[in-house]
Coordinates of C-alpha atoms in Angstrom, one line a residue:
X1 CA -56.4 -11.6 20.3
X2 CA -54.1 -14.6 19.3
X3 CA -52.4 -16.5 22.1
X4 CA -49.2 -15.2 23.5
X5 CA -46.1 -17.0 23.1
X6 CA -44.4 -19.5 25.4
X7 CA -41.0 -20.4 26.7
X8 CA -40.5 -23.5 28.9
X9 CA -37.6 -25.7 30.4
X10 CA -38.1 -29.3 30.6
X11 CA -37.1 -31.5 33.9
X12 CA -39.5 -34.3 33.8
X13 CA -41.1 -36.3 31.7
X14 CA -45.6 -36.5 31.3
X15 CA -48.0 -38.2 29.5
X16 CA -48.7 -36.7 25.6
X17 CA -51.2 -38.4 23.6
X18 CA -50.4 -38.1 19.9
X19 CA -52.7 -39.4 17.1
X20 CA -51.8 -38.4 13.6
X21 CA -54.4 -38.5 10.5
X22 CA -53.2 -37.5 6.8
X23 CA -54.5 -34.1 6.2
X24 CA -54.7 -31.6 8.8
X25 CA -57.0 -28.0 8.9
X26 CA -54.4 -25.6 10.4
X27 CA -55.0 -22.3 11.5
X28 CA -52.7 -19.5 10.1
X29 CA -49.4 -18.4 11.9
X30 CA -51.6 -15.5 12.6
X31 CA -53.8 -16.4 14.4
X32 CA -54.0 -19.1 17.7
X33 CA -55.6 -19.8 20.9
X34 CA -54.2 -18.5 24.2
X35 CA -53.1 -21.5 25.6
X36 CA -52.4 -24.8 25.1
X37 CA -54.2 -27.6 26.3
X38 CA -50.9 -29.9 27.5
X39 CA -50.3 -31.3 30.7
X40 CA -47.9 -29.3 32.6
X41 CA -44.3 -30.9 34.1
X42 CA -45.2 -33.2 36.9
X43 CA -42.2 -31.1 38.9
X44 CA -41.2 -27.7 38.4
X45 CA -38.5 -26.4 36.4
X46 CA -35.5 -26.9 37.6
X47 CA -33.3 -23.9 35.5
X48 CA -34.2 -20.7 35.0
X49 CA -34.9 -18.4 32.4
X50 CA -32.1 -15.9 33.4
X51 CA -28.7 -15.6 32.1
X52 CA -26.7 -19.0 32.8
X53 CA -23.3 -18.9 33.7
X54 CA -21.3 -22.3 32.3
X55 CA -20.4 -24.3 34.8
X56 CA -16.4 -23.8 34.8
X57 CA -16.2 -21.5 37.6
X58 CA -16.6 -17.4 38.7
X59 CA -15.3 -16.3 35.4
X60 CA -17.5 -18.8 33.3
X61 CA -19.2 -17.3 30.7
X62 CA -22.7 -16.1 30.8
X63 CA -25.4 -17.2 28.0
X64 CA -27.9 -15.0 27.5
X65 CA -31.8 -16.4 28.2
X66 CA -33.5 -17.7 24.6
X67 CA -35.8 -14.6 24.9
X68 CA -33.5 -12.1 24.7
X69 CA -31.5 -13.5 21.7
X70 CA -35.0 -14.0 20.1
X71 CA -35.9 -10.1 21.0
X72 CA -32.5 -9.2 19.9
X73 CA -33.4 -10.6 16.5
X74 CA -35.7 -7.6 15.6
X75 CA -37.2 -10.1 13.3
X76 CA -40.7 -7.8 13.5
X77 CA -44.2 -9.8 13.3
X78 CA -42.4 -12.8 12.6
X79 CA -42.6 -16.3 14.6
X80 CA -40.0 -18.1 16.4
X81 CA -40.7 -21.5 17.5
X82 CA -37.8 -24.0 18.6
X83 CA -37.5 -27.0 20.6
X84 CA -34.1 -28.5 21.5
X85 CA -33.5 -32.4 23.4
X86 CA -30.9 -34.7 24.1
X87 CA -30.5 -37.0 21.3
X88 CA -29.9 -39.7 23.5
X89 CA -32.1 -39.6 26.0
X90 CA -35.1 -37.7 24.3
X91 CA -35.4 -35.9 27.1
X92 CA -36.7 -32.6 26.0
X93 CA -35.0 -29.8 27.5
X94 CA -35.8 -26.4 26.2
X95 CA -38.7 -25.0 24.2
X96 CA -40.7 -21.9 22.8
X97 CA -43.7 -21.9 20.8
X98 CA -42.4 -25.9 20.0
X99 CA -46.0 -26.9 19.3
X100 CA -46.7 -24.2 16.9
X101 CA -47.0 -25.7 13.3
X102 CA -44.7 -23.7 10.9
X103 CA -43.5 -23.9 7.3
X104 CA -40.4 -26.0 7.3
X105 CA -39.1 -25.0 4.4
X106 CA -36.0 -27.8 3.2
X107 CA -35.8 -28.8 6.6
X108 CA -38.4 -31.3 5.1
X109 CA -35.6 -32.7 3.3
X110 CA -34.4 -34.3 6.4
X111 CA -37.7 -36.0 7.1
X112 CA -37.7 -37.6 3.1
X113 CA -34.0 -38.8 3.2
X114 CA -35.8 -40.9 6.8
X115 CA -38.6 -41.8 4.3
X116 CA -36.7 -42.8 1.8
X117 CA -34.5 -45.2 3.9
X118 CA -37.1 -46.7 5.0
X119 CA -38.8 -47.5 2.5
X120 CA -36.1 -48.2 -0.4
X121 CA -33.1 -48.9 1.6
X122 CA -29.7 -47.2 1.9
X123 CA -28.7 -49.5 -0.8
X124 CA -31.4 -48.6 -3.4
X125 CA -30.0 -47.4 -7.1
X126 CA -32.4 -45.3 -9.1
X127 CA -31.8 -47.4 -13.3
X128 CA -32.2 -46.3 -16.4
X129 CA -32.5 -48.8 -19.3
X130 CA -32.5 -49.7 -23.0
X131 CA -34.8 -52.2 -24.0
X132 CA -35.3 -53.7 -27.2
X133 CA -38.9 -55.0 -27.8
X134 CA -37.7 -57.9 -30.3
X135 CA -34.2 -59.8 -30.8
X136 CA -30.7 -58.1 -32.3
X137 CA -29.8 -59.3 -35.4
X138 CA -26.7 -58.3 -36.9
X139 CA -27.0 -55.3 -35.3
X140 CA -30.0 -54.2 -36.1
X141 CA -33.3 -54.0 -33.4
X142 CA -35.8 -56.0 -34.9
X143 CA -38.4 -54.2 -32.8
X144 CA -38.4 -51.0 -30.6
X145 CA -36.0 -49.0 -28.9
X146 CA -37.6 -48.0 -25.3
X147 CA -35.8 -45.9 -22.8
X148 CA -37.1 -47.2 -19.6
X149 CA -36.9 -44.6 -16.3
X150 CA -37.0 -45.2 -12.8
X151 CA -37.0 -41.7 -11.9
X152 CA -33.7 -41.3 -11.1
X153 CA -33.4 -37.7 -10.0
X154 CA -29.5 -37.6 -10.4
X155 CA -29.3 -38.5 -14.2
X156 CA -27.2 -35.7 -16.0
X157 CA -26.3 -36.0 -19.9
X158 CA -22.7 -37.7 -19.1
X159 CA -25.2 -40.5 -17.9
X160 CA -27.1 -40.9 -20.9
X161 CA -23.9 -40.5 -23.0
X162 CA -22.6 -43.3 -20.9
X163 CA -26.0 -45.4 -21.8
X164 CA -25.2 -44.4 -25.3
X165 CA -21.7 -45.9 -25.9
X166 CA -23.0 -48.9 -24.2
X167 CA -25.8 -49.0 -26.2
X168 CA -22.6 -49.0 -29.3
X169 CA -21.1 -51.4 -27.4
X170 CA -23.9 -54.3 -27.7
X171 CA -23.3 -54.2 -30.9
X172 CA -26.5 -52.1 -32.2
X173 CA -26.5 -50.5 -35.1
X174 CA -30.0 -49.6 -36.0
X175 CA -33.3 -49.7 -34.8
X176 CA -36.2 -50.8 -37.3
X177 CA -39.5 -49.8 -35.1
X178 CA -39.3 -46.9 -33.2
X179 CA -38.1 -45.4 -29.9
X180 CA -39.9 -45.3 -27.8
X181 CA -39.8 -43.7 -23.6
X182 CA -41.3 -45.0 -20.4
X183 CA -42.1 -42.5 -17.5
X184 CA -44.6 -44.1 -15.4
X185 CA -42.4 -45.0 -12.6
X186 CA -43.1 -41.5 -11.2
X187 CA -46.4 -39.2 -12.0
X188 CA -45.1 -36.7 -14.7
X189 CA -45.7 -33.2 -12.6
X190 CA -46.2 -30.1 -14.1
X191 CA -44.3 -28.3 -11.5
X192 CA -43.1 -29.2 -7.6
X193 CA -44.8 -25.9 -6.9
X194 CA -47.7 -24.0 -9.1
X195 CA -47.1 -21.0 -7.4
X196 CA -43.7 -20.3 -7.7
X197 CA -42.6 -17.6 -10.4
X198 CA -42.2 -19.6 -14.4
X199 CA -38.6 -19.0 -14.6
X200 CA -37.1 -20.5 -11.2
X201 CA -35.3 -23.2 -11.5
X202 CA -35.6 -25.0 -8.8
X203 CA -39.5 -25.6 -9.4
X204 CA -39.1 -27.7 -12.5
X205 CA -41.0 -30.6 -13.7
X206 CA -41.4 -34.3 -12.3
X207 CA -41.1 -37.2 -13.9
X208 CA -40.0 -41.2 -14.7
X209 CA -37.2 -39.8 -16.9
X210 CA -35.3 -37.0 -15.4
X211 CA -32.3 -34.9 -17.0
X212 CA -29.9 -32.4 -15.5
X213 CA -32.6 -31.9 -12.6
X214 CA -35.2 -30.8 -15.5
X215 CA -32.7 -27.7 -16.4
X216 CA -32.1 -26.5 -19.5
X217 CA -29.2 -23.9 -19.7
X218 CA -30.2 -20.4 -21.3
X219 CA -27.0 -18.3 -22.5
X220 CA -26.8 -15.2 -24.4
X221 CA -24.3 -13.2 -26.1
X222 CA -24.2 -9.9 -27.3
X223 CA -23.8 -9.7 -31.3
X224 CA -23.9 -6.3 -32.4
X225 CA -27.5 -5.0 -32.0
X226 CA -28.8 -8.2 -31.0
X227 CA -28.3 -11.5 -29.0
X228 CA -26.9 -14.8 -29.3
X229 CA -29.1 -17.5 -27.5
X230 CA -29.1 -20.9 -26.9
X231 CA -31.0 -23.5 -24.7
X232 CA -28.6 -26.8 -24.4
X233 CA -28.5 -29.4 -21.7
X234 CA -24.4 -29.0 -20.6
X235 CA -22.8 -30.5 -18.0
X236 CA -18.7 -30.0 -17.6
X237 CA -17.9 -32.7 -20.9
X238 CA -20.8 -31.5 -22.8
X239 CA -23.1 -28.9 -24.4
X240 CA -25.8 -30.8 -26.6
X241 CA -28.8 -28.0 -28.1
X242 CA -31.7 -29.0 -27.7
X243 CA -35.4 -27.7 -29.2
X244 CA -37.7 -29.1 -26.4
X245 CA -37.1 -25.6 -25.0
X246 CA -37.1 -22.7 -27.5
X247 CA -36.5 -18.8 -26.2
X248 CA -37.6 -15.5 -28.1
X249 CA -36.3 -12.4 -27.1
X250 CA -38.6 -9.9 -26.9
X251 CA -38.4 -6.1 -26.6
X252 CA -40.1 -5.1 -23.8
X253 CA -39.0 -4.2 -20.0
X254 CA -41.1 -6.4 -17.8
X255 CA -42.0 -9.3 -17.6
X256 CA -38.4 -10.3 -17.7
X257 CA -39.5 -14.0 -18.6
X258 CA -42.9 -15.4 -20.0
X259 CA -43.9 -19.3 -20.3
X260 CA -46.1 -21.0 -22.4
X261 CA -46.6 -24.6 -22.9
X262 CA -46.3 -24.9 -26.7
X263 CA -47.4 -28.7 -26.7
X264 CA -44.5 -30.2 -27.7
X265 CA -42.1 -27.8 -27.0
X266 CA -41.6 -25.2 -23.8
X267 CA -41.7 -21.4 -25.5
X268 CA -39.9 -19.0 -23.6
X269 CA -39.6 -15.2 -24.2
X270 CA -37.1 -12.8 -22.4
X271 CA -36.9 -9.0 -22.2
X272 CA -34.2 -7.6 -24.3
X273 CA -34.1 -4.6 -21.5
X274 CA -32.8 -7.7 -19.1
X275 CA -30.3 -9.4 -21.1
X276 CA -27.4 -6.8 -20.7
X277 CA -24.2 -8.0 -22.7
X278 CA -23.7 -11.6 -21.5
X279 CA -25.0 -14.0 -19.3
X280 CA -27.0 -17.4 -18.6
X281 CA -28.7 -19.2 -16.0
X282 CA -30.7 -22.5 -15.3
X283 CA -34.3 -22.6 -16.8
X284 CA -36.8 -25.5 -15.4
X285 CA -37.6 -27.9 -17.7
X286 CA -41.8 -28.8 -18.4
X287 CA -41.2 -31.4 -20.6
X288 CA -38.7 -33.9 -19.0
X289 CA -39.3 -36.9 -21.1
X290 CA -38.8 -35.2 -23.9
X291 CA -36.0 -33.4 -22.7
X292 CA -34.3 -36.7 -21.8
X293 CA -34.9 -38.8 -25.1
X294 CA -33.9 -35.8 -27.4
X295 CA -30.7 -35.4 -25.7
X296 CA -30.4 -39.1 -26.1
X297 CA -31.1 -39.4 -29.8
X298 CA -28.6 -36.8 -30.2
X299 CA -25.7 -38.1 -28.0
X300 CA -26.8 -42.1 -30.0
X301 CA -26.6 -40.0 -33.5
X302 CA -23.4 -38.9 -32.6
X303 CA -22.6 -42.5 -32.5
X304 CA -24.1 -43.5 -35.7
X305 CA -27.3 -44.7 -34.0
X306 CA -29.4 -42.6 -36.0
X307 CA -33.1 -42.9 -33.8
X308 CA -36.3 -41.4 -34.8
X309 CA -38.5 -39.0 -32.6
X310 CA -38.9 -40.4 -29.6
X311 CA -42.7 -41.5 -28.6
X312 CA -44.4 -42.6 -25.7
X313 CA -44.3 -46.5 -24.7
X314 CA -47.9 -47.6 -24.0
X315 CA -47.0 -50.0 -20.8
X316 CA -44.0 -51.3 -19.3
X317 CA -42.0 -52.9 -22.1
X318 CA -41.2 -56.5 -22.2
X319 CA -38.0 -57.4 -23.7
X320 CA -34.4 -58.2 -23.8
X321 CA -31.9 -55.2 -21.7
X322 CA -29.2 -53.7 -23.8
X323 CA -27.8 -51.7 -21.6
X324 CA -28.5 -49.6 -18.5
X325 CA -26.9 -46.7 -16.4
X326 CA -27.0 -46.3 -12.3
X327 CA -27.6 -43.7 -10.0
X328 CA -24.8 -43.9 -7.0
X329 CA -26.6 -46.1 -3.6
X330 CA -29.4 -43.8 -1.6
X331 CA -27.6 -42.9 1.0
X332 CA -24.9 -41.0 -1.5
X333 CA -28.0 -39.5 -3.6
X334 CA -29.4 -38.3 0.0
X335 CA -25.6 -37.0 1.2
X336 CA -26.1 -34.5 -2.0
X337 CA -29.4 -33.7 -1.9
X338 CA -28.7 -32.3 1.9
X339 CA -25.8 -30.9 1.0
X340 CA -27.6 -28.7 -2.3
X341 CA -31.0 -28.9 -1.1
X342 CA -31.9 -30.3 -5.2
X343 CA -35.7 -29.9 -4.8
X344 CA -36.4 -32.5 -7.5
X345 CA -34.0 -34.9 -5.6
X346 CA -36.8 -34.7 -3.0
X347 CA -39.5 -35.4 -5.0
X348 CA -38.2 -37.8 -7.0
X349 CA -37.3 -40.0 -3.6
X350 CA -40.7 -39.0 -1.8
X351 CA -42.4 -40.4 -4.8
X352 CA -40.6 -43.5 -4.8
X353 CA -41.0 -44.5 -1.3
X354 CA -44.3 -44.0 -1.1
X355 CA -45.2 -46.6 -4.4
X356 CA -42.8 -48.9 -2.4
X357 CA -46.3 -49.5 -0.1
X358 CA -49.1 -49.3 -2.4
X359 CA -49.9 -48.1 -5.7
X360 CA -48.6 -45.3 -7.1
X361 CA -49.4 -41.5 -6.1
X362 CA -50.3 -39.1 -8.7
X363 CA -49.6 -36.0 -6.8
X364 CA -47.3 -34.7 -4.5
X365 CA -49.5 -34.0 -1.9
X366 CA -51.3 -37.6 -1.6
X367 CA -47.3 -38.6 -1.5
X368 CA -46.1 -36.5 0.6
X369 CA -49.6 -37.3 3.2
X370 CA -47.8 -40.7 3.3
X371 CA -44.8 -39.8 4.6
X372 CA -46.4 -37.5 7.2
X373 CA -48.4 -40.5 8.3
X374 CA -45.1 -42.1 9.0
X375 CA -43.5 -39.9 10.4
X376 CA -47.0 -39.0 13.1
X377 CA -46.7 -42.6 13.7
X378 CA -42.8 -43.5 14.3
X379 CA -42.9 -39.9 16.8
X380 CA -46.0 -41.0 18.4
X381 CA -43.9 -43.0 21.1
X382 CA -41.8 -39.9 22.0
X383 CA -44.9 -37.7 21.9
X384 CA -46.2 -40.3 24.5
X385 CA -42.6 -40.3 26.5
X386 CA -42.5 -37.1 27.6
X387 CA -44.1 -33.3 28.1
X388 CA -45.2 -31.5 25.2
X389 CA -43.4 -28.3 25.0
X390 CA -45.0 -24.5 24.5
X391 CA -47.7 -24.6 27.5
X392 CA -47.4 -22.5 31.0
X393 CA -45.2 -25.5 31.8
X394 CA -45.7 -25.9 36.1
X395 CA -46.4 -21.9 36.2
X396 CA -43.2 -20.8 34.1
X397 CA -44.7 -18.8 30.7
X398 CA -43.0 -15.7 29.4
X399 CA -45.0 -12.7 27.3
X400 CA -44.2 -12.7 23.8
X401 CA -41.0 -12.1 22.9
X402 CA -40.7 -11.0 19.7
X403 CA -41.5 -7.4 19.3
X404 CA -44.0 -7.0 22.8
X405 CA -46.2 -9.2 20.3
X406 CA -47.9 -12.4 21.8
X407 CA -47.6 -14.8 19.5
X408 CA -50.0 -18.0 18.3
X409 CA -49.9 -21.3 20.0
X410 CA -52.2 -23.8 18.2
X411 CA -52.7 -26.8 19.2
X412 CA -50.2 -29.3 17.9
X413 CA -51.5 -31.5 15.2
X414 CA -48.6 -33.6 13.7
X415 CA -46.6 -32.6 10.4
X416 CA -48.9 -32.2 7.8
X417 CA -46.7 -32.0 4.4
X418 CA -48.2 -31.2 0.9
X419 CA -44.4 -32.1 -1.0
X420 CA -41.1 -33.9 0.3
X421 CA -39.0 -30.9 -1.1
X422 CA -40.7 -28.2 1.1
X423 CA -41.0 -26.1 -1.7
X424 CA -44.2 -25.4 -1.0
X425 CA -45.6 -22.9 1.8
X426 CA -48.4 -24.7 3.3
X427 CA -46.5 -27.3 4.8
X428 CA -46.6 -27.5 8.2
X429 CA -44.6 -29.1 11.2
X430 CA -44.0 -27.8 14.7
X431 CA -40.1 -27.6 16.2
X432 CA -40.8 -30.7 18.7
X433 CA -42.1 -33.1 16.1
X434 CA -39.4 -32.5 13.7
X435 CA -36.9 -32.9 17.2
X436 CA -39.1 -35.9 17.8
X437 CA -38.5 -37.1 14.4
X438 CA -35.0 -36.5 15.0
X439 CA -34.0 -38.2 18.2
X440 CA -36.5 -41.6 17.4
X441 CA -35.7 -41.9 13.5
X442 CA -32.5 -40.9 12.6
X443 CA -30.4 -43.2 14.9
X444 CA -32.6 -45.8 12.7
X445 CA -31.2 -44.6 9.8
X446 CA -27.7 -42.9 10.8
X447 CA -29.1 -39.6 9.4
X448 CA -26.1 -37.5 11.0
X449 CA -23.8 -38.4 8.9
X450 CA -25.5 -37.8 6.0
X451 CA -26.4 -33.9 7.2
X452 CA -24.0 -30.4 6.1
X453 CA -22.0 -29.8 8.4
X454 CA -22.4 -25.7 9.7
X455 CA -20.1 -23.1 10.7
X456 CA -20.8 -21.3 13.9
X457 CA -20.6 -17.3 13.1
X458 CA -21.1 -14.5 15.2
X459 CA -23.3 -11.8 15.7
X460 CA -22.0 -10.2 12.1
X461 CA -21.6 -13.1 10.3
X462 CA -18.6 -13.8 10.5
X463 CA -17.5 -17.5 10.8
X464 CA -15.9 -18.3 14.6
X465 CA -12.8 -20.6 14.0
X466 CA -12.2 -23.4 15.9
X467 CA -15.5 -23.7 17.3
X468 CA -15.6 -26.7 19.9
X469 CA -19.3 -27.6 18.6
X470 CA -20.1 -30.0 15.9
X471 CA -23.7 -29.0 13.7
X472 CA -24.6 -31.1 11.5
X473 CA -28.0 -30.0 10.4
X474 CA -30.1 -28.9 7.4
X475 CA -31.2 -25.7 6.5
X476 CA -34.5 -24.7 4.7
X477 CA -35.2 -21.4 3.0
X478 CA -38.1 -19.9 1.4
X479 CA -39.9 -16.3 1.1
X480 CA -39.6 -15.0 4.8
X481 CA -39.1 -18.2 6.3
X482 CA -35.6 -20.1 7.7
X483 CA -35.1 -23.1 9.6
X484 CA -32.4 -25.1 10.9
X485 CA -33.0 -28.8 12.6
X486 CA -30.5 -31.1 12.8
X487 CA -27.9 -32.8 16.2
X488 CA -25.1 -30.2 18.0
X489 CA -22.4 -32.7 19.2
X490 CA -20.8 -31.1 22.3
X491 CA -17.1 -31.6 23.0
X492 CA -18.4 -34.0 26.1
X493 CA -19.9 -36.1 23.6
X494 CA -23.3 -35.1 24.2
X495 CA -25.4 -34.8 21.5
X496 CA -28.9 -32.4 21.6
X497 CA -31.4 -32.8 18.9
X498 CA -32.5 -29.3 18.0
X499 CA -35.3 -27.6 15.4
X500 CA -36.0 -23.9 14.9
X501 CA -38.3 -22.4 12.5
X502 CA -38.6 -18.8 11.9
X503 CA -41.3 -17.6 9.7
X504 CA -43.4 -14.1 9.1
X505 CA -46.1 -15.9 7.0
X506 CA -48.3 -12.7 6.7
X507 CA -45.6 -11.0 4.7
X508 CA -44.7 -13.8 2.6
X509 CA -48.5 -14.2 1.7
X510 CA -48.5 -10.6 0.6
X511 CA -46.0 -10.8 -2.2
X512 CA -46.8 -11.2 -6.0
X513 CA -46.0 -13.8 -7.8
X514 CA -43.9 -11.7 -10.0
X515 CA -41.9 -10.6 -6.6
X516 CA -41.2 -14.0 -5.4
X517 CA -38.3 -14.6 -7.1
X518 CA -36.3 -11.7 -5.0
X519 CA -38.6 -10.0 -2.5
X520 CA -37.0 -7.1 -0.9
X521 CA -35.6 -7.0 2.4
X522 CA -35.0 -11.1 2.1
X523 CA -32.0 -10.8 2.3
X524 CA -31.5 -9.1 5.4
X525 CA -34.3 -11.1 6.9
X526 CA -32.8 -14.5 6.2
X527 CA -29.5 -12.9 7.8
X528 CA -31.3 -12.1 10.9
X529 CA -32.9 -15.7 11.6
X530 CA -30.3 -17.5 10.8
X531 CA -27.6 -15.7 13.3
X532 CA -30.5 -16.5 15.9
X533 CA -30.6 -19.8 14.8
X534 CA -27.0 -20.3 15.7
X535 CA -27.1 -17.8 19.2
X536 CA -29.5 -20.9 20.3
X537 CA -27.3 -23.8 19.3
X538 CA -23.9 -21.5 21.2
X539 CA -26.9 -21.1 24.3
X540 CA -27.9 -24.5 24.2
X541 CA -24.6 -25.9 24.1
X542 CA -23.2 -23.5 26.8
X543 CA -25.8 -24.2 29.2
X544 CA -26.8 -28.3 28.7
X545 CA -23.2 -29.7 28.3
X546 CA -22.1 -31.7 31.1

């Protein structure tokens, strides 16, 4: 039988030895141990696990006990595991199932922005160059042309355009060798994740030259008994087609969109039972160096640069710089990545920090065991500071609570990360190292700021205005599982650290590829967990503010 779930309050602190290694076994969410094998609290708890009134009086409001708003939930087989300090302090106050590894989904995003920091600094610009290979003589390149990326992950085709005119504005005219790209910066990926459905687009490619977020944009139009299509790379100022990504429309019912790598090019097909009148959407991109140097021959032609089909630089050029183009600082690339949760952002980021302190990976998964090495390390101080939550706790354990079903309480065994995106479903990290993570690591980096701000709603939904409680926090999505980490700041000033994941792994395992894209019920699912999400922040704040 696994292990059944556990609820605890924190009052004092214990010893918690924590020693991270790269790459973790993990058991399953389904399965566990009965217990954990933590010290329990030196003192017994000191609140209880009843309804708390707030501190204001008679009349002061009641908060209902964490395992009722968790049972209230009706969120079936799956597991809840949160933990919840003061960001100060790091006392940990409240916690259930807080050792249980889970997928965090982008919540991982918070931990790469810390990474990222770190390693590159707040001040760090992502460049993308020109480089001519021999001098400029009356406007002509007596050498080659090279493209030189850093990975910048927030290059769109204004950017290049931009690169362009400057380009024009050096004075070149031609090119007599060739043109030439450079993408080693960054390993060029396939995909963030192989198992996501062909057509998503926020699983493109990875690479030293990125465009658009490696999107192409697919619209069609209805012409009589046919379609219209296209495959451009657009931003608001422009549309350029491009032919690195080709779409046939084929008629058939299902499978709406097929993929196949056509060497040079990305074929797509779509079925004309799918198309409807009109319509578009985002398409990942396979072939992202491509992608970017076509666009760029174009936007140069439409100069009068007329360049040849671009080819791959064989090392690092070594020349004179005619011109480059910037990404904004870090910390402004990180504010957007948290705010729209761009996947390649992530990647792109992950990747960099981690050749900032040796060579460079060549997958995201030896990357991404880098930063979870960090982050077991930096944590291991507050693991050692205070109780582990999640075990009997001095004699106070609940049943499960989700459904009468005990739930699985692993032993904790650090994060354990296979991307910096969280795209992927095997990564794992329990609620009180991501809190950890919190409350030592982003006062390091001012991380607060940087996280979306979130609107308290109620029990329907609806938002509750005028809400006296600040969240700042990110959210992370996937098949069937939710979480939410980030800081509550109380109207007293006191700020509490929180994580809670939500996952029902067993059901998101059970999908098809095919049904991954929109699994049914998600919806409502995602709903669910994330109104429990904020019924814990209203509890917390109710009952730990001064």
């Amino acid at each position: 039988m696994p292990g059944r779930a556990r609820f605890a309050f924190v009052g004092a602190m214990s010893k918690d030895p924590f020693s991270p290694t790269r790459r973790r076994i993990l058991t399953g969410l389904a399965a566990g141990v009965s217990s954990l094998a933590l010290p329990a609290l030196a003192e017994p708890p000191t609140r209880s696990l009843r309804p708390v009134p707030r501190p204001d009086g008679a009349g002061g409001r009641l908060f209902p006990s964490a395992e009722t708003l968790v049972a209230r939930a009706k969120l079936g087989a799956s597991t809840v595991g949160f933990a919840v300090a003061d960001a100060e302090t790091g006392e940990m106050l409240e916690g259930y199932n807080a050792e249980l590894p889970q997928p965090p989904a982008s919540v991982a995003k918070a931990l790469t922005a810390l990474y990222g920091l770190e390693r590159l600094g707040g001040t760090h610009r992502f460049a993308t160059r020109l480089v001519a290979t021999g001098p400029v003589e009356a406007g002509v390149v007596k050498g080659d042309l090279v493209l030189v990326g850093s990975g910048d992950p927030t290059l769109d085709t204004d950017g290049l355009a931009e690169l362009a005119n400057l380009l024009k504005a050096s004075g070149v005219t031609r090119v007599e060798g060739a043109f030439l790209t450079w993408d080693a910066a960054l390993p060029s990926l396939h995909a963030i994740d192989p198992e996501q459905p062909d057509q998503v687009g926020y699983n493109p490619a990875v690479s030293g030259l990125n465009l658009n977020f490696n999107r192409v944009h697919f619209e069609w139009r209805k012409a009589g008994s046919g379609w219209n299509v296209s495959m451009d790379a657009r931003t608001a100022n422009r549309r350029p087609d491009v032919r690195v990504s080709r779409m046939e429309i084929v008629r058939r019912k299902y499978p709406i969109y097929t993929y196949e790598d056509g060497g040079d090019i990305d074929r797509w097909t779509v079925a004309s039972g799918a198309l409807g009148q009109n319509g578009a959407r985002w398409l990942p991109v396979r072939k992202p160096t491509t992608y970017t140097a076509e666009v760029f021959q174009i936007l140069a032609g439409s100069l009068g640069i007329s360049l040849p089909a671009a080819r791959p630089s064989p090392g690092l050029p070594v020349g004179q710089e005619l011109a480059r183009v910037e990404s904004e600082g870090l910390r402004d690339v990180l504010r957007g990545m948290l705010k729209y949760s761009t996947n390649l952002t992530a990647e792109a980021i992950g990747l960099a920090a981690s050749a900032e302190i040796g060579t460079r990976p060549d997958t995201l998964d030896a990357s991404a065991g880098r930063m979870s090495d960090w982050v077991g390390r930096e944590i291991s101080g507050a693991a050692s500071a205070g109780p582990a939550l999640g075990s009997t706790m001095g004699g106070v354990g609940t049943e499960g609570l989700v459904a009468g079903e005990p739930g699985p309480t692993p032993a904790a065994l650090g994060p354990a990360l296979i991307d910096h995106s969280g795209l992927g479903g095997e990564s794992r990290i329990s609620a009180q190292d991501m809190v950890r993570a919190l409350v030592t690591l982003g006062p390091r980096h001012d991380l607060e700021p940087l996280l979306k701000s979130i609107r308290m709603k109620d029990a329907k939904g609806r938002p509750i205005e005028n809400y006296p409680v600040t969240i700042l926090a990110k959210t992370g999505t996937l098949n069937f599982v939710s979480g939410l980490a980030g800081y509550a700041v109380q109207p007293d000033g006191r700020r509490l650290a929180f994580a809670t994941f939500v996952a029902d792994v067993p059901r998101r395992e059970a999908l098809t590829r095919a049904q991954r894209e929109r699994p049914d019920g998600m919806s409502s699912w995602v709903a669910r967990a994330r109104i429990l999400q904020l019924q814990l922040i209203d509890r917390w704040s109710g009952v730990y503010s001064a």
